[in-house]
Amino acid sequence: MLRGIDVSAYQSSSFDTDGLSFAFIKATEGRSYINPRLSAQTEHARDAGLVVGFYHFLWPGNLTAQAEYFVKHAPEKGSDLLAVDWETTGDGTHASNAEKDSFIRKVKSLRPNHRVLLYCNRNFWLNVDTTSYAGDGLWIADYVTAGEPRIKAKWRFHQYTSDPHDKDVADFSSKAALKKWADDA
């Protein structure tokens, strides 16, 4: 298993990369928020030689506008990964299954040479999701032993803790295998 991290504006732009193979960085949310540390965090991850992914926190409604906003602001490099963060919003709502699926498909059409993933927690996957559509792969959050999420679906990434920050593992044999998978979108 490969080790990784996901960061947002809450983390430093010089997060610890020792022993990591990949990093996911929050890029955008809705149609108006851009992570103010996006450029610095991206540069830091790239300088460390990590495979880099970007995620968008999805709000209900205006899916095309949100997808366009995300790809406009997420840096674009050949092997970058893209993900939609599907969970409950600050006002207690969440995008529907159809909206989540539509967003993934729209991002894929706007960036056809990139892998597009679904990030959600175990509860969403088991109790909210009705389509099992995760684009090019599932990134599941379940705070248990790294690499052992309590789901039956095939997953690519597993966020296994948020203490002291979000830590992840990837189900790839090597960093080269992850990069090849990302490149072969």
PDB file of C-alpha atoms in Angstrom:
ATOM      1  CA  MET A   1       0.000   0.000   0.000  1.00  0.00           C
ATOM      2  CA  LEU A   2       1.124   3.485  -0.793  1.00  0.00           C
ATOM      3  CA  ARG A   3       0.829   6.240   1.798  1.00  0.00           C
ATOM      4  CA  GLY A   4      -0.622   9.663   1.103  1.00  0.00           C
ATOM      5  CA  ILE A   5      -2.304  12.723   2.537  1.00  0.00           C
ATOM      6  CA  ASP A   6      -5.130  15.055   1.665  1.00  0.00           C
ATOM      7  CA  VAL A   7      -4.927  18.723   2.557  1.00  0.00           C
ATOM      8  CA  SER A   8      -7.011  21.884   2.376  1.00  0.00           C
ATOM      9  CA  ALA A   9      -6.623  25.486   3.531  1.00  0.00           C
ATOM     10  CA  TYR A  10      -6.602  24.171   7.109  1.00  0.00           C
ATOM     11  CA  GLN A  11      -3.154  22.628   6.587  1.00  0.00           C
ATOM     12  CA  SER A  12       0.203  24.250   6.038  1.00  0.00           C
ATOM     13  CA  SER A  13       1.540  24.805   2.553  1.00  0.00           C
ATOM     14  CA  SER A  14       4.651  22.915   3.638  1.00  0.00           C
ATOM     15  CA  PHE A  15       3.012  19.733   4.955  1.00  0.00           C
ATOM     16  CA  ASP A  16       5.252  16.759   5.743  1.00  0.00           C
ATOM     17  CA  THR A  17       5.798  14.611   2.638  1.00  0.00           C
ATOM     18  CA  ASP A  18       8.238  12.124   4.155  1.00  0.00           C
ATOM     19  CA  GLY A  19       7.255   8.577   3.168  1.00  0.00           C
ATOM     20  CA  LEU A  20       4.356   9.723   0.987  1.00  0.00           C
ATOM     21  CA  SER A  21       3.624   8.773  -2.622  1.00  0.00           C
ATOM     22  CA  PHE A  22       0.594  10.977  -3.297  1.00  0.00           C
ATOM     23  CA  ALA A  23      -1.325  14.011  -2.100  1.00  0.00           C
ATOM     24  CA  PHE A  24      -4.870  15.193  -2.734  1.00  0.00           C
ATOM     25  CA  ILE A  25      -5.364  18.948  -2.432  1.00  0.00           C
ATOM     26  CA  LYS A  26      -8.688  20.729  -2.075  1.00  0.00           C
ATOM     27  CA  ALA A  27      -9.069  23.024  -5.063  1.00  0.00           C
ATOM     28  CA  THR A  28     -12.607  24.349  -5.005  1.00  0.00           C
ATOM     29  CA  GLU A  29     -16.041  24.212  -3.421  1.00  0.00           C
ATOM     30  CA  GLY A  30     -19.375  25.090  -4.965  1.00  0.00           C
ATOM     31  CA  ARG A  31     -19.038  27.911  -7.489  1.00  0.00           C
ATOM     32  CA  SER A  32     -17.196  30.538  -5.461  1.00  0.00           C
ATOM     33  CA  TYR A  33     -14.512  29.055  -3.190  1.00  0.00           C
ATOM     34  CA  ILE A  34     -10.884  28.475  -4.171  1.00  0.00           C
ATOM     35  CA  ASN A  35      -8.406  27.090  -1.634  1.00  0.00           C
ATOM     36  CA  PRO A  36      -6.107  30.071  -0.923  1.00  0.00           C
ATOM     37  CA  ARG A  37      -3.181  27.674  -0.427  1.00  0.00           C
ATOM     38  CA  LEU A  38      -3.835  25.707  -3.628  1.00  0.00           C
ATOM     39  CA  SER A  39      -0.802  26.969  -5.587  1.00  0.00           C
ATOM     40  CA  ALA A  40       1.649  26.651  -2.701  1.00  0.00           C
ATOM     41  CA  GLN A  41       0.394  23.200  -1.659  1.00  0.00           C
ATOM     42  CA  THR A  42       0.529  22.007  -5.276  1.00  0.00           C
ATOM     43  CA  GLU A  43       4.080  23.265  -5.732  1.00  0.00           C
ATOM     44  CA  HIS A  44       5.147  21.626  -2.463  1.00  0.00           C
ATOM     45  CA  ALA A  45       3.639  18.259  -3.466  1.00  0.00           C
ATOM     46  CA  ARG A  46       5.132  18.382  -6.966  1.00  0.00           C
ATOM     47  CA  ASP A  47       8.563  19.378  -5.596  1.00  0.00           C
ATOM     48  CA  ALA A  48       8.413  16.281  -3.358  1.00  0.00           C
ATOM     49  CA  GLY A  49       7.743  14.105  -6.436  1.00  0.00           C
ATOM     50  CA  LEU A  50       4.257  13.064  -5.315  1.00  0.00           C
ATOM     51  CA  VAL A  51       1.412  12.006  -7.591  1.00  0.00           C
ATOM     52  CA  VAL A  52      -1.024  14.901  -7.153  1.00  0.00           C
ATOM     53  CA  GLY A  53      -4.794  14.938  -7.089  1.00  0.00           C
ATOM     54  CA  PHE A  54      -7.287  17.748  -6.661  1.00  0.00           C
ATOM     55  CA  TYR A  55     -10.766  17.635  -5.221  1.00  0.00           C
ATOM     56  CA  HIS A  56     -13.935  19.697  -5.370  1.00  0.00           C
ATOM     57  CA  PHE A  57     -16.410  19.849  -2.483  1.00  0.00           C
ATOM     58  CA  LEU A  58     -19.764  19.323  -4.196  1.00  0.00           C
ATOM     59  CA  TRP A  59     -22.886  21.334  -3.354  1.00  0.00           C
ATOM     60  CA  PRO A  60     -26.357  20.540  -4.681  1.00  0.00           C
ATOM     61  CA  GLY A  61     -27.385  22.323  -7.890  1.00  0.00           C
ATOM     62  CA  ASN A  62     -25.574  23.996 -10.785  1.00  0.00           C
ATOM     63  CA  LEU A  63     -23.543  20.882 -11.589  1.00  0.00           C
ATOM     64  CA  THR A  64     -22.234  22.061 -14.954  1.00  0.00           C
ATOM     65  CA  ALA A  65     -21.165  25.407 -13.481  1.00  0.00           C
ATOM     66  CA  GLN A  66     -19.463  23.625 -10.554  1.00  0.00           C
ATOM     67  CA  ALA A  67     -17.617  21.235 -12.877  1.00  0.00           C
ATOM     68  CA  GLU A  68     -16.468  24.099 -15.085  1.00  0.00           C
ATOM     69  CA  TYR A  69     -15.365  26.072 -12.012  1.00  0.00           C
ATOM     70  CA  PHE A  70     -13.405  23.076 -10.705  1.00  0.00           C
ATOM     71  CA  VAL A  71     -11.519  22.340 -13.932  1.00  0.00           C
ATOM     72  CA  LYS A  72     -10.849  26.044 -14.463  1.00  0.00           C
ATOM     73  CA  HIS A  73      -9.077  26.301 -11.101  1.00  0.00           C
ATOM     74  CA  ALA A  74      -7.569  22.829 -10.577  1.00  0.00           C
ATOM     75  CA  PRO A  75      -4.028  22.759 -11.957  1.00  0.00           C
ATOM     76  CA  GLU A  76      -3.633  20.564 -15.007  1.00  0.00           C
ATOM     77  CA  LYS A  77      -0.721  18.211 -15.463  1.00  0.00           C
ATOM     78  CA  GLY A  78      -0.859  14.898 -17.301  1.00  0.00           C
ATOM     79  CA  SER A  79      -0.959  12.498 -14.372  1.00  0.00           C
ATOM     80  CA  ASP A  80      -3.051  14.644 -12.018  1.00  0.00           C
ATOM     81  CA  LEU A  81      -6.071  12.972 -10.468  1.00  0.00           C
ATOM     82  CA  LEU A  82      -9.416  14.716 -10.005  1.00  0.00           C
ATOM     83  CA  ALA A  83     -12.013  13.888  -7.369  1.00  0.00           C
ATOM     84  CA  VAL A  84     -15.432  14.966  -6.212  1.00  0.00           C
ATOM     85  CA  ASP A  85     -15.917  15.202  -2.443  1.00  0.00           C
ATOM     86  CA  TRP A  86     -19.513  14.064  -1.878  1.00  0.00           C
ATOM     87  CA  GLU A  87     -20.710  14.555   1.678  1.00  0.00           C
ATOM     88  CA  THR A  88     -23.026  16.666   3.800  1.00  0.00           C
ATOM     89  CA  THR A  89     -22.576  20.419   3.280  1.00  0.00           C
ATOM     90  CA  GLY A  90     -22.316  23.042   5.977  1.00  0.00           C
ATOM     91  CA  ASP A  91     -26.058  23.705   5.716  1.00  0.00           C
ATOM     92  CA  GLY A  92     -26.953  20.025   6.161  1.00  0.00           C
ATOM     93  CA  THR A  93     -27.757  19.202   2.521  1.00  0.00           C
ATOM     94  CA  HIS A  94     -25.948  17.074  -0.023  1.00  0.00           C
ATOM     95  CA  ALA A  95     -25.956  16.634  -3.763  1.00  0.00           C
ATOM     96  CA  SER A  96     -28.227  13.871  -5.004  1.00  0.00           C
ATOM     97  CA  ASN A  97     -26.987  10.653  -6.594  1.00  0.00           C
ATOM     98  CA  ALA A  98     -27.920  11.994 -10.023  1.00  0.00           C
ATOM     99  CA  GLU A  99     -26.048  15.240  -9.320  1.00  0.00           C
ATOM    100  CA  LYS A 100     -22.964  13.370  -8.099  1.00  0.00           C
ATOM    101  CA  ASP A 101     -22.987  11.147 -11.190  1.00  0.00           C
ATOM    102  CA  SER A 102     -23.572  14.109 -13.499  1.00  0.00           C
ATOM    103  CA  PHE A 103     -20.693  16.040 -11.941  1.00  0.00           C
ATOM    104  CA  ILE A 104     -18.260  13.138 -12.369  1.00  0.00           C
ATOM    105  CA  ARG A 105     -19.300  12.670 -16.009  1.00  0.00           C
ATOM    106  CA  LYS A 106     -19.046  16.399 -16.732  1.00  0.00           C
ATOM    107  CA  VAL A 107     -15.553  16.660 -15.220  1.00  0.00           C
ATOM    108  CA  LYS A 108     -14.518  13.590 -17.214  1.00  0.00           C
ATOM    109  CA  SER A 109     -15.802  15.216 -20.415  1.00  0.00           C
ATOM    110  CA  LEU A 110     -13.945  18.456 -19.619  1.00  0.00           C
ATOM    111  CA  ARG A 111     -10.703  16.641 -18.718  1.00  0.00           C
ATOM    112  CA  PRO A 112     -10.896  13.361 -20.667  1.00  0.00           C
ATOM    113  CA  ASN A 113      -7.221  12.543 -20.099  1.00  0.00           C
ATOM    114  CA  HIS A 114      -7.542  12.529 -16.303  1.00  0.00           C
ATOM    115  CA  ARG A 115      -8.841   9.964 -13.853  1.00  0.00           C
ATOM    116  CA  VAL A 116     -11.931  11.246 -12.033  1.00  0.00           C
ATOM    117  CA  LEU A 117     -12.734   9.701  -8.646  1.00  0.00           C
ATOM    118  CA  LEU A 118     -15.499   9.765  -6.089  1.00  0.00           C
ATOM    119  CA  TYR A 119     -14.624  10.548  -2.475  1.00  0.00           C
ATOM    120  CA  CYS A 120     -17.244   9.751   0.136  1.00  0.00           C
ATOM    121  CA  ASN A 121     -17.465   8.275   3.586  1.00  0.00           C
ATOM    122  CA  ARG A 122     -18.625   4.758   4.367  1.00  0.00           C
ATOM    123  CA  ASN A 123     -22.094   5.938   5.426  1.00  0.00           C
ATOM    124  CA  PHE A 124     -22.659   7.740   2.113  1.00  0.00           C
ATOM    125  CA  TRP A 125     -21.425   4.731   0.135  1.00  0.00           C
ATOM    126  CA  LEU A 126     -23.603   2.244   2.011  1.00  0.00           C
ATOM    127  CA  ASN A 127     -26.691   4.319   2.840  1.00  0.00           C
ATOM    128  CA  VAL A 128     -26.948   7.330   0.523  1.00  0.00           C
ATOM    129  CA  ASP A 129     -25.454   6.112  -2.748  1.00  0.00           C
ATOM    130  CA  THR A 130     -27.892   4.259  -4.990  1.00  0.00           C
ATOM    131  CA  THR A 131     -25.932   4.118  -8.257  1.00  0.00           C
ATOM    132  CA  SER A 132     -22.507   2.792  -7.170  1.00  0.00           C
ATOM    133  CA  TYR A 133     -21.031   5.144  -9.770  1.00  0.00           C
ATOM    134  CA  ALA A 134     -17.561   6.289  -8.742  1.00  0.00           C
ATOM    135  CA  GLY A 135     -16.115   7.365 -12.082  1.00  0.00           C
ATOM    136  CA  ASP A 136     -12.626   5.910 -12.454  1.00  0.00           C
ATOM    137  CA  GLY A 137     -12.348   4.823  -8.849  1.00  0.00           C
ATOM    138  CA  LEU A 138     -13.601   5.048  -5.306  1.00  0.00           C
ATOM    139  CA  TRP A 139     -11.785   6.975  -2.569  1.00  0.00           C
ATOM    140  CA  ILE A 140     -13.500   5.835   0.607  1.00  0.00           C
ATOM    141  CA  ALA A 141     -13.305   7.390   4.068  1.00  0.00           C
ATOM    142  CA  ASP A 142     -13.644   4.875   6.880  1.00  0.00           C
ATOM    143  CA  TYR A 143     -11.635   5.411  10.061  1.00  0.00           C
ATOM    144  CA  VAL A 144     -10.373   1.904  10.646  1.00  0.00           C
ATOM    145  CA  THR A 145      -7.120   0.038   9.951  1.00  0.00           C
ATOM    146  CA  ALA A 146      -5.372   1.464   6.882  1.00  0.00           C
ATOM    147  CA  GLY A 147      -6.314  -0.483   3.764  1.00  0.00           C
ATOM    148  CA  GLU A 148      -9.242  -2.281   5.391  1.00  0.00           C
ATOM    149  CA  PRO A 149     -12.343  -0.158   4.763  1.00  0.00           C
ATOM    150  CA  ARG A 150     -15.566  -1.905   5.723  1.00  0.00           C
ATOM    151  CA  ILE A 151     -17.104  -2.056   2.239  1.00  0.00           C
ATOM    152  CA  LYS A 152     -17.331  -4.740  -0.436  1.00  0.00           C
ATOM    153  CA  ALA A 153     -16.746  -2.440  -3.415  1.00  0.00           C
ATOM    154  CA  LYS A 154     -13.390  -2.141  -5.140  1.00  0.00           C
ATOM    155  CA  TRP A 155     -11.629   0.968  -3.872  1.00  0.00           C
ATOM    156  CA  ARG A 156      -8.490   2.786  -5.030  1.00  0.00           C
ATOM    157  CA  PHE A 157      -7.854   5.090  -2.066  1.00  0.00           C
ATOM    158  CA  HIS A 158      -8.752   4.773   1.599  1.00  0.00           C
ATOM    159  CA  GLN A 159      -8.793   7.709   4.040  1.00  0.00           C
ATOM    160  CA  TYR A 160      -8.320   5.896   7.322  1.00  0.00           C
ATOM    161  CA  THR A 161      -7.855   8.707   9.873  1.00  0.00           C
ATOM    162  CA  SER A 162      -8.104  12.440  10.378  1.00  0.00           C
ATOM    163  CA  ASP A 163      -5.824  12.470  13.420  1.00  0.00           C
ATOM    164  CA  PRO A 164      -3.809  14.677  13.386  1.00  0.00           C
ATOM    165  CA  HIS A 165      -4.693  15.201   9.705  1.00  0.00           C
ATOM    166  CA  ASP A 166      -6.272  13.233   6.848  1.00  0.00           C
ATOM    167  CA  LYS A 167      -4.121  10.226   6.005  1.00  0.00           C
ATOM    168  CA  ASP A 168      -4.721   7.862   3.129  1.00  0.00           C
ATOM    169  CA  VAL A 169      -3.446   4.702   1.511  1.00  0.00           C
ATOM    170  CA  ALA A 170      -3.711   3.684  -2.125  1.00  0.00           C
ATOM    171  CA  ASP A 171      -4.234   0.165  -3.429  1.00  0.00           C
ATOM    172  CA  PHE A 172      -1.292   0.125  -5.836  1.00  0.00           C
ATOM    173  CA  SER A 173       1.866  -1.969  -5.706  1.00  0.00           C
ATOM    174  CA  SER A 174       4.182   1.001  -6.253  1.00  0.00           C
ATOM    175  CA  LYS A 175       4.264   4.718  -6.938  1.00  0.00           C
ATOM    176  CA  ALA A 176       5.159   3.856 -10.536  1.00  0.00           C
ATOM    177  CA  ALA A 177       2.001   1.716 -10.795  1.00  0.00           C
ATOM    178  CA  LEU A 178      -0.103   4.601  -9.427  1.00  0.00           C
ATOM    179  CA  LYS A 179       1.474   7.035 -11.880  1.00  0.00           C
ATOM    180  CA  LYS A 180       0.930   4.635 -14.777  1.00  0.00           C
ATOM    181  CA  TRP A 181      -2.744   4.197 -13.802  1.00  0.00           C
ATOM    182  CA  ALA A 182      -3.130   7.983 -13.609  1.00  0.00           C
ATOM    183  CA  ASP A 183      -1.380   8.457 -16.971  1.00  0.00           C
ATOM    184  CA  ASP A 184      -3.497   5.809 -18.707  1.00  0.00           C
ATOM    185  CA  ALA A 185      -6.784   7.676 -18.267  1.00  0.00           C
TER     186      ALA A 185
END
